[in-house]
Coordinates of C-alpha atoms and ligand atoms in Angstrom, one line a residue:
Chain A
M1 CA -10.3 -36.5 12.3
P2 CA -7.3 -36.6 14.6
A3 CA -4.0 -35.0 13.6
R4 CA -2.9 -36.6 10.3
N5 CA 0.2 -38.6 9.4
A6 CA 2.4 -37.6 6.4
K7 CA 0.3 -39.7 3.9
Q8 CA -3.0 -38.4 5.2
W9 CA -1.6 -34.8 5.2
E10 CA -0.8 -35.1 1.5
K11 CA -4.3 -36.1 0.5
V12 CA -6.9 -33.6 -0.6
P13 CA -8.9 -33.0 2.6
G14 CA -12.6 -33.9 2.8
K15 CA -14.5 -33.8 -0.5
L16 CA -12.8 -30.8 -1.9
S17 CA -12.1 -31.1 -5.6
S18 CA -9.4 -29.8 -7.9
G19 CA -9.9 -26.1 -8.4
E20 CA -10.8 -25.6 -4.8
Y21 CA -7.2 -25.3 -3.6
V22 CA -3.8 -24.2 -4.9
D23 CA -0.4 -25.7 -4.5
S24 CA 1.8 -23.6 -2.1
R25 CA 4.7 -23.8 -4.6
I26 CA 2.9 -21.1 -6.7
Y27 CA 3.8 -18.8 -3.8
S28 CA 7.4 -19.9 -3.4
D29 CA 8.9 -21.3 -6.5
R30 CA 11.5 -19.1 -8.2
D31 CA 10.9 -20.4 -11.7
I32 CA 7.2 -19.9 -11.5
F33 CA 7.9 -16.3 -10.2
E34 CA 10.2 -15.6 -13.2
E35 CA 7.5 -16.9 -15.5
E36 CA 4.9 -14.7 -13.9
I37 CA 7.1 -11.6 -14.7
T38 CA 7.5 -12.5 -18.3
K39 CA 4.1 -14.1 -19.1
I40 CA 1.9 -11.8 -17.0
F41 CA 3.4 -8.6 -15.5
S42 CA 5.2 -7.5 -18.7
K43 CA 2.1 -8.2 -20.8
V44 CA -0.7 -6.5 -19.0
W45 CA -1.9 -2.9 -18.3
T46 CA -1.1 -1.7 -14.8
P47 CA -1.8 1.6 -13.1
V48 CA 1.5 3.3 -12.0
C49 CA 0.4 6.6 -10.5
H50 CA -2.3 9.1 -10.5
E51 CA -2.6 12.2 -12.7
S52 CA -2.6 14.5 -9.6
E53 CA 1.0 13.4 -9.0
L54 CA 1.8 15.2 -12.3
P55 CA 0.2 18.5 -11.6
D56 CA 1.8 20.7 -14.2
P57 CA 3.4 20.5 -17.7
Y58 CA 7.0 19.0 -17.3
S59 CA 6.0 17.2 -14.0
F60 CA 7.3 13.6 -13.9
R61 CA 7.1 10.4 -11.8
T62 CA 9.4 7.4 -11.9
M63 CA 8.5 3.8 -11.1
T64 CA 9.3 0.1 -12.0
V65 CA 7.1 -2.2 -14.0
A66 CA 8.1 -5.9 -14.4
R67 CA 11.7 -4.9 -13.5
E68 CA 11.8 -2.2 -16.1
P69 CA 12.4 1.4 -14.9
V70 CA 9.6 3.7 -16.2
L71 CA 9.3 7.4 -16.5
V72 CA 6.0 9.2 -16.8
V73 CA 5.9 12.8 -17.8
R74 CA 3.3 15.5 -18.5
G75 CA 4.1 17.3 -21.7
A76 CA 3.8 21.0 -22.5
D77 CA 0.5 19.9 -24.3
N78 CA -0.7 18.5 -21.0
Q79 CA -0.6 14.9 -22.4
I80 CA 0.8 12.3 -20.1
R81 CA 3.3 10.0 -21.7
A82 CA 5.4 7.0 -20.5
F83 CA 8.9 5.9 -21.5
L84 CA 11.4 3.5 -20.4
N85 CA 13.6 5.4 -17.9
V86 CA 16.7 4.3 -19.8
C87 CA 19.1 6.4 -21.7
P88 CA 19.7 5.1 -25.3
H89 CA 23.4 6.0 -25.0
R90 CA 24.9 3.8 -22.4
G91 CA 21.8 2.7 -20.5
N92 CA 21.9 5.0 -17.6
M93 CA 18.7 5.7 -15.7
L94 CA 17.5 9.0 -17.0
E95 CA 15.8 10.3 -13.9
N96 CA 16.5 9.1 -10.4
R97 CA 14.2 11.2 -8.3
P98 CA 10.7 9.8 -7.4
S99 CA 9.0 13.0 -8.7
G100 CA 9.8 16.5 -9.8
S101 CA 9.8 18.8 -12.8
F102 CA 11.8 19.1 -16.0
E103 CA 10.9 22.8 -16.3
E104 CA 14.1 24.0 -14.6
A105 CA 17.5 23.2 -16.0
S106 CA 19.3 20.2 -14.5
P107 CA 23.1 20.4 -13.7
S108 CA 24.0 18.7 -17.0
G109 CA 21.2 20.0 -19.2
A110 CA 18.8 22.6 -20.5
P111 CA 15.4 23.6 -19.1
K112 CA 12.3 21.7 -20.3
H113 CA 14.4 18.7 -21.3
I114 CA 15.0 15.3 -19.8
T115 CA 18.7 15.2 -19.5
C116 CA 20.9 12.1 -18.8
M117 CA 23.4 13.4 -16.4
F118 CA 26.1 11.0 -17.6
H119 CA 27.0 12.5 -21.0
A120 CA 24.2 15.1 -21.3
W121 CA 22.1 13.6 -24.0
Q122 CA 18.7 15.4 -24.0
F123 CA 15.2 14.5 -24.8
D124 CA 11.9 16.4 -25.0
M125 CA 8.6 15.5 -23.3
K126 CA 7.5 13.4 -26.3
G127 CA 10.6 11.3 -26.0
N128 CA 12.4 12.7 -29.1
C129 CA 16.1 13.1 -28.8
A130 CA 16.9 16.8 -28.8
H131 CA 20.6 16.9 -28.3
I132 CA 23.6 14.6 -28.5
S133 CA 26.8 16.2 -27.0
R134 CA 29.5 16.6 -29.7
A135 CA 27.4 14.6 -32.1
T136 CA 29.1 15.1 -35.4
E137 CA 32.6 15.1 -33.8
G138 CA 32.0 11.6 -32.5
Y139 CA 29.4 10.0 -34.8
Q140 CA 29.9 12.0 -38.0
D141 CA 26.8 10.9 -40.1
R142 CA 26.5 7.5 -38.5
L143 CA 24.2 8.4 -35.7
E144 CA 21.9 11.3 -35.2
C145 CA 19.1 12.5 -32.8
K146 CA 16.5 10.9 -35.0
D147 CA 18.0 7.5 -34.4
V148 CA 17.9 7.5 -30.6
G149 CA 14.5 8.5 -29.3
L150 CA 13.4 7.1 -26.0
R151 CA 11.5 3.8 -25.9
R152 CA 7.9 5.0 -25.6
L153 CA 5.3 2.9 -23.7
R154 CA 1.6 2.6 -24.3
C155 CA -0.1 4.9 -21.7
E156 CA -3.7 5.8 -20.9
V157 CA -5.3 8.0 -18.2
K158 CA -8.4 6.1 -17.1
Y159 CA -10.8 5.5 -14.3
G160 CA -10.6 8.4 -12.0
G161 CA -7.4 9.7 -13.5
F162 CA -5.1 6.8 -12.9
V163 CA -2.1 6.6 -15.3
W164 CA -2.0 3.1 -16.8
V165 CA 1.1 1.7 -18.6
T166 CA 2.0 -1.5 -20.3
L167 CA 5.4 -2.7 -21.6
N168 CA 3.5 -4.7 -24.2
D169 CA 3.2 -2.8 -27.5
G170 CA 1.1 -5.6 -28.9
I171 CA -1.4 -5.8 -26.1
G172 CA -4.4 -5.5 -28.5
Q173 CA -6.7 -4.1 -25.8
T174 CA -7.4 -0.7 -24.4
V175 CA -7.4 -0.3 -20.6
E176 CA -11.2 -0.4 -20.8
E177 CA -11.2 -3.6 -22.8
W178 CA -8.7 -5.1 -20.4
A179 CA -10.9 -4.1 -17.5
G180 CA -13.8 -6.0 -19.1
G181 CA -16.5 -4.2 -17.1
A182 CA -14.9 -4.6 -13.7
F183 CA -15.0 -0.8 -13.1
D184 CA -18.8 -0.5 -13.8
C185 CA -19.4 -0.7 -10.0
M186 CA -17.5 2.5 -9.3
Q187 CA -16.7 4.3 -12.5
K188 CA -19.5 6.9 -12.1
S189 CA -18.1 7.8 -8.7
L190 CA -14.5 7.9 -9.9
D191 CA -15.2 10.0 -13.0
A192 CA -17.8 12.4 -11.6
E193 CA -15.1 15.0 -10.9
P194 CA -11.3 15.2 -10.6
L195 CA -9.6 13.2 -7.8
E196 CA -6.4 13.9 -5.9
V197 CA -4.0 11.7 -4.0
F198 CA -3.6 12.6 -0.4
H199 CA -1.9 9.5 1.0
Y200 CA 1.1 7.5 -0.1
H201 CA 3.2 5.0 1.7
K202 CA 4.9 1.8 0.7
A203 CA 5.7 -1.5 2.3
I204 CA 8.1 -4.2 1.3
I205 CA 6.7 -7.4 2.7
P206 CA 8.3 -10.9 2.7
C207 CA 5.4 -12.5 0.9
N208 CA 4.3 -13.5 -2.5
Y209 CA 2.2 -10.8 -4.3
K210 CA -0.7 -13.3 -4.7
L211 CA -1.0 -13.7 -1.0
W212 CA -1.7 -10.0 -0.8
H213 CA -4.2 -10.2 -3.7
D214 CA -5.9 -13.2 -2.0
T215 CA -6.2 -11.3 1.2
N216 CA -7.7 -8.3 -0.6
S217 CA -10.1 -10.8 -2.3
E218 CA -11.3 -12.9 0.5
F219 CA -13.5 -11.5 3.3
Y220 CA -13.6 -14.7 5.3
H221 CA -10.7 -13.2 7.1
D222 CA -13.0 -10.8 8.9
Y223 CA -12.1 -12.8 11.9
L224 CA -8.6 -11.3 11.8
H225 CA -9.9 -7.7 12.2
Y226 CA -11.6 -6.5 15.4
H227 CA -12.9 -3.6 13.3
N228 CA -14.7 -6.0 11.0
R229 CA -16.0 -8.3 13.8
V230 CA -17.8 -5.4 15.3
T231 CA -18.8 -3.3 12.2
G232 CA -19.4 -5.9 9.5
F233 CA -21.3 -8.9 10.7
N234 CA -24.9 -8.1 9.7
D235 CA -27.3 -9.4 6.9
S236 CA -26.5 -6.7 4.4
Y237 CA -22.8 -7.4 4.9
F238 CA -23.2 -11.1 4.1
A239 CA -25.3 -10.2 1.1
R240 CA -22.3 -8.9 -0.8
K241 CA -21.1 -11.1 -3.6
N242 CA -18.0 -11.6 -5.6
I243 CA -18.6 -11.0 -9.3
G244 CA -16.0 -12.3 -11.8
F245 CA -15.1 -10.5 -15.0
D246 CA -12.9 -11.4 -18.0
N247 CA -9.2 -11.4 -17.4
G248 CA -9.4 -12.4 -13.8
H249 CA -10.8 -9.2 -12.3
V250 CA -13.3 -9.4 -9.4
N251 CA -15.8 -7.0 -8.0
V252 CA -17.1 -7.2 -4.5
G253 CA -20.5 -5.6 -4.2
S254 CA -21.9 -2.9 -2.0
F255 CA -23.2 -2.8 1.5
E256 CA -23.6 -0.3 4.3
V257 CA -20.9 -0.2 7.0
Q258 CA -22.1 0.3 10.5
Y259 CA -19.2 2.6 11.6
D260 CA -21.0 3.6 14.8
E261 CA -20.4 0.1 16.2
Y262 CA -16.7 0.7 16.5
E263 CA -15.9 3.1 19.3
G264 CA -14.0 6.2 18.1
F265 CA -15.3 5.8 14.5
E266 CA -17.8 8.2 13.0
S267 CA -20.1 7.7 10.1
R268 CA -18.6 8.5 6.6
E269 CA -21.9 9.8 5.4
E270 CA -21.3 13.5 4.7
L271 CA -18.1 12.9 2.6
S272 CA -19.3 10.0 0.5
F273 CA -17.9 10.0 -3.0
P274 CA -20.3 11.3 -5.7
H275 CA -23.0 8.7 -6.7
L276 CA -22.0 6.4 -3.9
P277 CA -24.8 5.6 -1.6
T278 CA -23.8 6.8 1.9
N279 CA -21.4 4.5 3.9
H280 CA -21.3 2.0 1.0
W281 CA -18.3 0.0 0.0
E282 CA -17.2 -1.2 -3.4
M283 CA -14.0 -3.1 -4.2
I284 CA -12.2 -4.3 -7.4
D285 CA -9.5 -6.9 -7.2
F286 CA -7.8 -6.2 -10.5
F287 CA -5.7 -8.8 -12.1
P288 CA -2.9 -9.5 -11.5
G289 CA -1.9 -7.2 -8.5
V290 CA -4.0 -4.1 -8.0
N291 CA -6.8 -3.3 -5.7
F292 CA -9.3 -0.4 -5.8
N293 CA -11.3 0.0 -2.7
L294 CA -14.0 2.7 -2.5
R295 CA -15.3 2.9 1.0
G296 CA -17.6 5.8 1.8
S297 CA -15.4 8.9 1.9
A298 CA -12.0 7.6 0.6
L299 CA -10.6 5.6 -2.3
R300 CA -7.8 3.3 -1.6
C301 CA -5.6 1.9 -4.3
D302 CA -2.9 -0.8 -3.7
I303 CA -0.4 -1.4 -6.5
M304 CA 1.9 -4.4 -6.2
T305 CA 5.4 -4.7 -7.6
P306 CA 6.5 -8.3 -7.2
L307 CA 10.2 -8.4 -6.3
G308 CA 10.7 -12.1 -5.8
P309 CA 8.7 -15.3 -5.0
D310 CA 8.6 -14.2 -1.3
K311 CA 8.9 -10.5 -1.7
V312 CA 6.5 -7.8 -2.9
M313 CA 6.4 -4.0 -2.7
I314 CA 3.0 -2.6 -2.1
E315 CA 2.3 1.1 -2.7
F316 CA -0.7 2.4 -0.8
R317 CA -2.5 5.5 -2.0
G318 CA -5.5 7.3 -0.6
L319 CA -7.6 9.6 -2.8
G320 CA -10.3 12.2 -2.2
L321 CA -11.9 14.9 -4.4
K322 CA -9.7 17.6 -5.8
R323 CA -12.1 20.3 -4.6
D324 CA -12.0 19.2 -0.9
T325 CA -11.5 22.0 1.6
P326 CA -8.6 21.5 4.0
E327 CA -11.1 20.4 6.7
E328 CA -12.8 17.9 4.4
R329 CA -9.4 16.6 3.3
L330 CA -8.3 16.1 6.9
T331 CA -11.5 14.2 7.6
R332 CA -11.1 12.0 4.6
Q333 CA -7.5 11.4 5.6
R334 CA -8.6 10.3 9.1
H335 CA -11.3 8.0 7.7
H336 CA -8.7 6.4 5.4
N337 CA -5.8 6.2 7.8
S338 CA -7.6 5.1 10.9
I339 CA -8.3 1.8 9.1
W340 CA -5.8 1.6 6.2
G341 CA -2.9 3.8 7.2
P342 CA 0.4 2.4 8.3
F343 CA -0.7 3.0 11.9
G344 CA -4.3 2.1 11.2
R345 CA -6.4 -0.7 12.7
N346 CA -6.7 -3.1 9.7
L347 CA -3.7 -2.7 7.5
H348 CA -1.2 -3.8 10.1
E349 CA -3.3 -7.0 10.8
D350 CA -3.5 -7.8 7.1
L351 CA 0.2 -7.3 6.5
L352 CA 1.0 -9.3 9.7
A353 CA -1.1 -12.2 8.4
V354 CA 0.4 -12.5 5.0
T355 CA 3.9 -12.3 6.5
T356 CA 3.3 -15.2 8.8
Q357 CA 1.4 -17.1 6.0
Q358 CA 4.5 -16.9 3.8
A359 CA 6.6 -17.9 6.7
T360 CA 5.3 -21.5 6.2
M361 CA 6.1 -21.4 2.5
S362 CA 9.8 -20.9 2.2
E363 CA 11.3 -21.7 -1.2
W364 CA 12.1 -25.4 -0.7
A365 CA 9.4 -26.1 1.9
D366 CA 7.2 -29.1 1.5
K367 CA 4.2 -28.4 -0.9
R368 CA 1.0 -27.7 0.8
R369 CA -2.6 -27.3 -0.2
I370 CA -3.9 -23.8 0.3
L371 CA -7.7 -24.0 0.3
H372 CA -10.2 -21.7 -1.3
G373 CA -13.2 -24.1 -1.4
R374 CA -15.9 -22.2 0.4
H375 CA -19.3 -22.0 -1.4
E376 CA -21.3 -20.1 1.1
R377 CA -24.9 -19.3 0.1
D378 CA -27.6 -17.2 1.8
A379 CA -31.2 -18.3 2.3
D380 CA -32.0 -17.4 -1.3
G381 CA -29.2 -19.5 -2.6
D382 CA -27.0 -16.4 -3.5
P383 CA -23.3 -16.5 -2.7
T384 CA -22.3 -14.4 0.3
I385 CA -19.3 -12.4 1.1
H386 CA -17.6 -15.4 2.6
D387 CA -17.9 -17.5 -0.5
E388 CA -14.4 -17.8 -2.0
E389 CA -15.4 -17.4 -5.7
G390 CA -13.2 -14.3 -6.0
M391 CA -10.0 -16.3 -5.4
R392 CA -11.2 -19.2 -7.6
H393 CA -11.9 -16.7 -10.4
F394 CA -8.4 -15.1 -10.1
Y395 CA -6.6 -18.5 -10.2
E396 CA -8.5 -19.6 -13.3
A397 CA -7.2 -16.6 -15.1
W398 CA -3.7 -17.1 -13.6
G399 CA -3.7 -20.7 -14.7
Q400 CA -4.5 -19.7 -18.3
W401 CA -1.9 -17.0 -18.5
M402 CA 0.7 -19.3 -17.0
D403 CA -0.5 -22.5 -18.7
R404 CA -0.1 -24.2 -15.4
W405 CA -2.8 -25.7 -13.1
P406 CA -2.8 -23.8 -9.9
G407 CA -3.6 -26.9 -7.9
D408 CA -0.6 -28.7 -9.3
P409 CA 1.7 -26.3 -11.2
E410 CA 3.6 -29.2 -12.9
L411 CA 0.4 -29.8 -14.9
S412 CA -0.5 -27.7 -17.9
Y413 CA -3.8 -25.8 -17.6
E414 CA -5.5 -28.3 -19.9
E415 CA -4.1 -31.3 -18.1
G416 CA -5.4 -29.8 -14.8
Q417 CA -8.8 -29.2 -16.3
K418 CA -9.0 -32.8 -17.6
R419 CA -8.1 -34.1 -14.2
K420 CA -10.7 -31.9 -12.6
A421 CA -13.4 -33.2 -15.0
A422 CA -12.3 -36.8 -14.2
Chain B
M1 CA 12.2 28.4 39.3
S2 CA 14.8 29.2 36.7
D3 CA 14.3 28.6 33.0
N4 CA 17.1 26.1 33.2
N5 CA 15.3 24.1 35.8
I6 CA 12.1 24.0 33.8
A7 CA 14.1 23.0 30.6
E8 CA 15.7 20.2 32.6
R9 CA 12.2 19.0 33.7
V10 CA 11.0 19.2 30.1
R11 CA 13.9 17.0 29.0
G12 CA 13.1 14.6 31.9
T13 CA 9.5 14.4 30.8
I14 CA 10.5 13.6 27.2
Y15 CA 12.8 10.8 28.4
Q16 CA 10.1 9.5 30.8
A17 CA 7.7 9.4 27.8
S18 CA 10.3 7.4 25.8
L19 CA 10.6 4.9 28.6
C20 CA 6.8 4.5 28.9
L21 CA 6.4 4.1 25.1
D22 CA 9.3 1.6 25.0
E23 CA 7.6 -0.5 27.7
A24 CA 4.1 -0.1 26.3
R25 CA 2.9 1.5 29.5
W26 CA 0.2 3.5 27.7
E27 CA -1.6 4.8 30.8
D28 CA 1.7 6.1 32.3
W29 CA 2.5 7.7 29.0
L30 CA -0.9 9.4 28.8
G31 CA -0.4 10.4 32.5
L32 CA 2.4 12.7 31.2
C33 CA -0.1 14.4 28.8
H34 CA -2.4 17.3 29.4
D35 CA -6.2 16.9 29.0
E36 CA -6.0 19.0 25.8
F37 CA -3.2 16.8 24.4
Y38 CA -3.1 16.3 20.6
Y39 CA -1.0 13.6 19.0
A40 CA -0.1 13.2 15.3
I41 CA 2.2 11.1 13.2
R42 CA 3.1 13.0 10.0
A43 CA 5.4 12.6 7.0
F44 CA 6.1 14.4 3.8
S45 CA 6.0 12.3 0.7
P46 CA 8.4 13.3 -2.1
E47 CA 6.5 10.8 -4.3
I48 CA 3.2 12.7 -4.2
N49 CA 4.6 16.0 -2.8
V50 CA 2.0 16.1 0.0
D51 CA 2.3 16.6 3.8
M52 CA 0.5 13.5 5.2
T53 CA -1.0 12.8 8.6
Y54 CA -0.8 9.1 9.1
L55 CA -2.5 9.1 12.5
D56 CA -3.9 11.8 14.8
G57 CA -6.2 12.3 17.7
K58 CA -6.9 14.1 21.0
R59 CA -6.1 12.6 24.3
A60 CA -9.5 10.8 24.4
D61 CA -8.8 9.2 21.0
M62 CA -5.4 8.0 22.2
V63 CA -7.1 6.5 25.3
T64 CA -9.6 4.6 23.1
L65 CA -6.9 3.5 20.8
T66 CA -4.6 2.1 23.5
E67 CA -7.5 0.5 25.4
M68 CA -8.5 -1.3 22.2
L69 CA -5.1 -2.8 21.6
P70 CA -5.7 -6.1 23.3
K71 CA -8.6 -6.8 20.9
H72 CA -6.4 -6.4 17.9
N73 CA -3.9 -8.8 16.4
S74 CA -0.6 -7.1 16.4
D75 CA 3.1 -7.7 15.8
N76 CA 4.3 -7.6 19.4
S77 CA 7.9 -7.1 18.6
P78 CA 9.1 -4.6 21.1
L79 CA 10.0 -1.1 19.9
A80 CA 12.9 0.8 21.6
R81 CA 13.5 4.4 21.1
H82 CA 16.8 6.2 21.1
T83 CA 15.7 9.8 21.8
V84 CA 18.0 12.8 22.0
V85 CA 16.5 16.2 23.0
Y86 CA 18.1 18.8 20.8
T87 CA 16.4 22.0 21.9
V88 CA 14.1 23.2 24.7
D89 CA 12.5 26.6 24.6
V90 CA 10.6 27.9 27.7
D91 CA 8.4 30.9 27.2
E92 CA 8.9 34.0 29.3
A93 CA 5.9 33.5 31.6
Q94 CA 7.1 29.9 32.2
Q95 CA 3.7 28.6 31.2
T96 CA 4.6 26.8 28.0
A97 CA 7.6 25.2 26.5
S98 CA 8.5 23.5 23.2
A99 CA 11.1 21.0 22.4
V100 CA 12.6 19.2 19.4
S101 CA 14.1 15.7 19.8
S102 CA 15.5 13.3 17.3
F103 CA 14.5 9.7 17.6
T104 CA 15.4 6.3 16.1
V105 CA 13.0 3.4 16.8
M106 CA 14.5 0.0 16.8
K107 CA 12.4 -3.1 16.4
T108 CA 13.5 -6.3 18.0
E109 CA 11.7 -9.1 16.3
L110 CA 9.5 -11.4 18.4
D111 CA 6.3 -12.8 16.8
G112 CA 5.6 -11.0 13.5
I113 CA 7.6 -13.5 11.5
N114 CA 9.1 -17.0 11.9
S115 CA 10.2 -16.5 15.4
H116 CA 12.5 -19.5 15.5
L117 CA 14.7 -18.0 12.8
L118 CA 14.3 -14.3 13.4
A119 CA 13.2 -13.5 16.9
G120 CA 15.8 -11.4 18.7
E121 CA 17.0 -9.6 15.6
S122 CA 17.0 -5.8 15.9
N123 CA 16.5 -3.5 13.0
V124 CA 15.8 0.2 12.5
F125 CA 12.1 0.7 12.1
L126 CA 11.6 4.5 12.1
V127 CA 13.7 7.6 12.1
G128 CA 12.3 11.1 12.7
K129 CA 11.8 14.0 15.0
Y130 CA 9.5 14.6 18.0
R131 CA 8.1 18.2 17.9
D132 CA 6.6 18.6 21.4
Q133 CA 4.6 21.4 23.1
F134 CA 4.2 21.5 26.9
R135 CA 2.0 23.3 29.4
I136 CA 3.8 24.0 32.6
E137 CA 1.6 23.8 35.7
S138 CA 3.2 24.4 39.1
G139 CA 6.6 23.9 37.6
E140 CA 5.5 20.5 36.1
P141 CA 5.6 20.1 32.3
L142 CA 2.7 18.1 30.7
F143 CA 2.7 17.3 27.0
S144 CA 0.0 19.4 25.2
E145 CA 1.1 18.3 21.7
R146 CA 3.4 15.7 20.2
I147 CA 4.0 15.7 16.4
V148 CA 5.9 12.7 15.3
Q149 CA 7.5 13.8 12.1
L150 CA 8.7 10.7 10.3
D151 CA 11.5 10.6 7.8
T152 CA 10.9 6.9 7.2
R153 CA 8.2 6.3 4.7
R154 CA 8.9 2.6 3.8
L155 CA 6.8 1.4 6.7
D156 CA 6.4 -2.2 5.9
K157 CA 4.0 -3.8 8.3
G158 CA 3.4 -0.5 10.2
S159 CA 2.3 -0.7 13.8
H160 CA -0.8 -0.4 16.0
W161 CA 1.2 1.5 18.7
P162 CA 1.8 5.1 19.3
I163 CA 5.4 6.1 18.4
Ligands
FES1 S1 24.4 7.1 -20.7 FE1 23.0 8.7 -21.0 S2 24.2 10.2 -22.1 FE2 25.5 8.6 -21.8
FE2_2 FE1 -8.3 -7.4 5.8

């Protein structure tokens, strides 16, 4: 067909049906974004850091979940706990550093305590209030330590030592239940022995978080990457499939990467993770904004913190085995960073593409159809890696959480389904 | 040759390298580097308390990397360095030297965004130090090592290019 006029442009192209595309407004509309924060991000489990970032009793890390500041600490009993990073007195942020230890005294407070620098209220590692400055002078018997503990958050350490947190006390599911089997593909490798984070960097990208999740989920964009064009295109590569799990998670199955095809890249064989066949690759696109990517010798984890309809912070971590020798660690680091580092071959291309993708979807831009209608089968009729089932699975879950139809967000999920059936 | 002269040449080589990198003249840049050259971009993360090496390689790796650039999709927004050489130390035998420079890399947007709206805008991309080692051969300094020590760790889109 020649280039289309406005009316033709608005029509669903070809014979694609509802459910095989989304409306671009889900990537740009401010109300939809606000709804995602309240209906999804403040309700689900999300990994916030790794246990190796809290190496000793009294170690802490700070982060943000669904706009709420969060503080994760390791107690004297070695238990990791999470709290809102908010002082119950006048709402100051309790701890401002990204990481550190409460073992030493802070300028305003005692050792082994979380101290709010403002008026020096102090808390222990379990979140109990331990000290209110001039308490009886000011509050007499109207307010005591027992009334002003920190707000504790549900917290679990799970799947290779990631620290998971939810703001939702009533979530009714453990992390394992929430994962719904999505980790089966790599759990044995992750839990065989302790892991350690060796890489961290962050990016704030002018794109909707779902565009990053889509890009992590769809492999049709192999064409974007020179590295994939030369290492990936073989039968075993195409034989990978997207497998959907409850709650919108997706696993992309294993295949062997032909590293030797890319000049300057060596095989990842000798440092493969435990139980992972050499040079294999497993990936989990975890709902709504996390990605675990175990590729031969290194585990990558992306955690997204949505900041606006067209703004997301992505934290990139690389992990190896805790027992690595310095040489092994350096090799893993090279394997990880040569592709996925901030100066690596693929990451820059992916981030470039989602930036220019969002550039066509500014807040009040015309609505567009963003397609994910590929059903690509191999000779045996099995879906291949370029089938877009992964994205379709994600958007089904998204539609249900939001009670909106992704292909037309003005419709409820049920209305959208009816229209699809019709 | 006096130490001062050699130090002056070391300074000149660092500034030459900055120009080559600014203008993406990779071959010319590598021409300033010894066969044994080693390059690394490093940063310390106060989040995970780890010294990280974001990219590293020997001269041959940097040759491969730069020759591969046309096959990659990249943000082609030019990067311009403001480099200031702080210290140069020449060893007694005048065979090696080391230098510390401070740099700021500015990025002038071209094609990594909506170019109609944003092309031409300059922003700070990276801040850090160059920690350089030199071999002096017949009075001419050649880079034997460059460690790019980044302060900036919010790296956004990152880059395919040596810094
Ligand atoms: S606000 Fe924290 S002690 Fe006052
Ligand atoms: Fe990619």
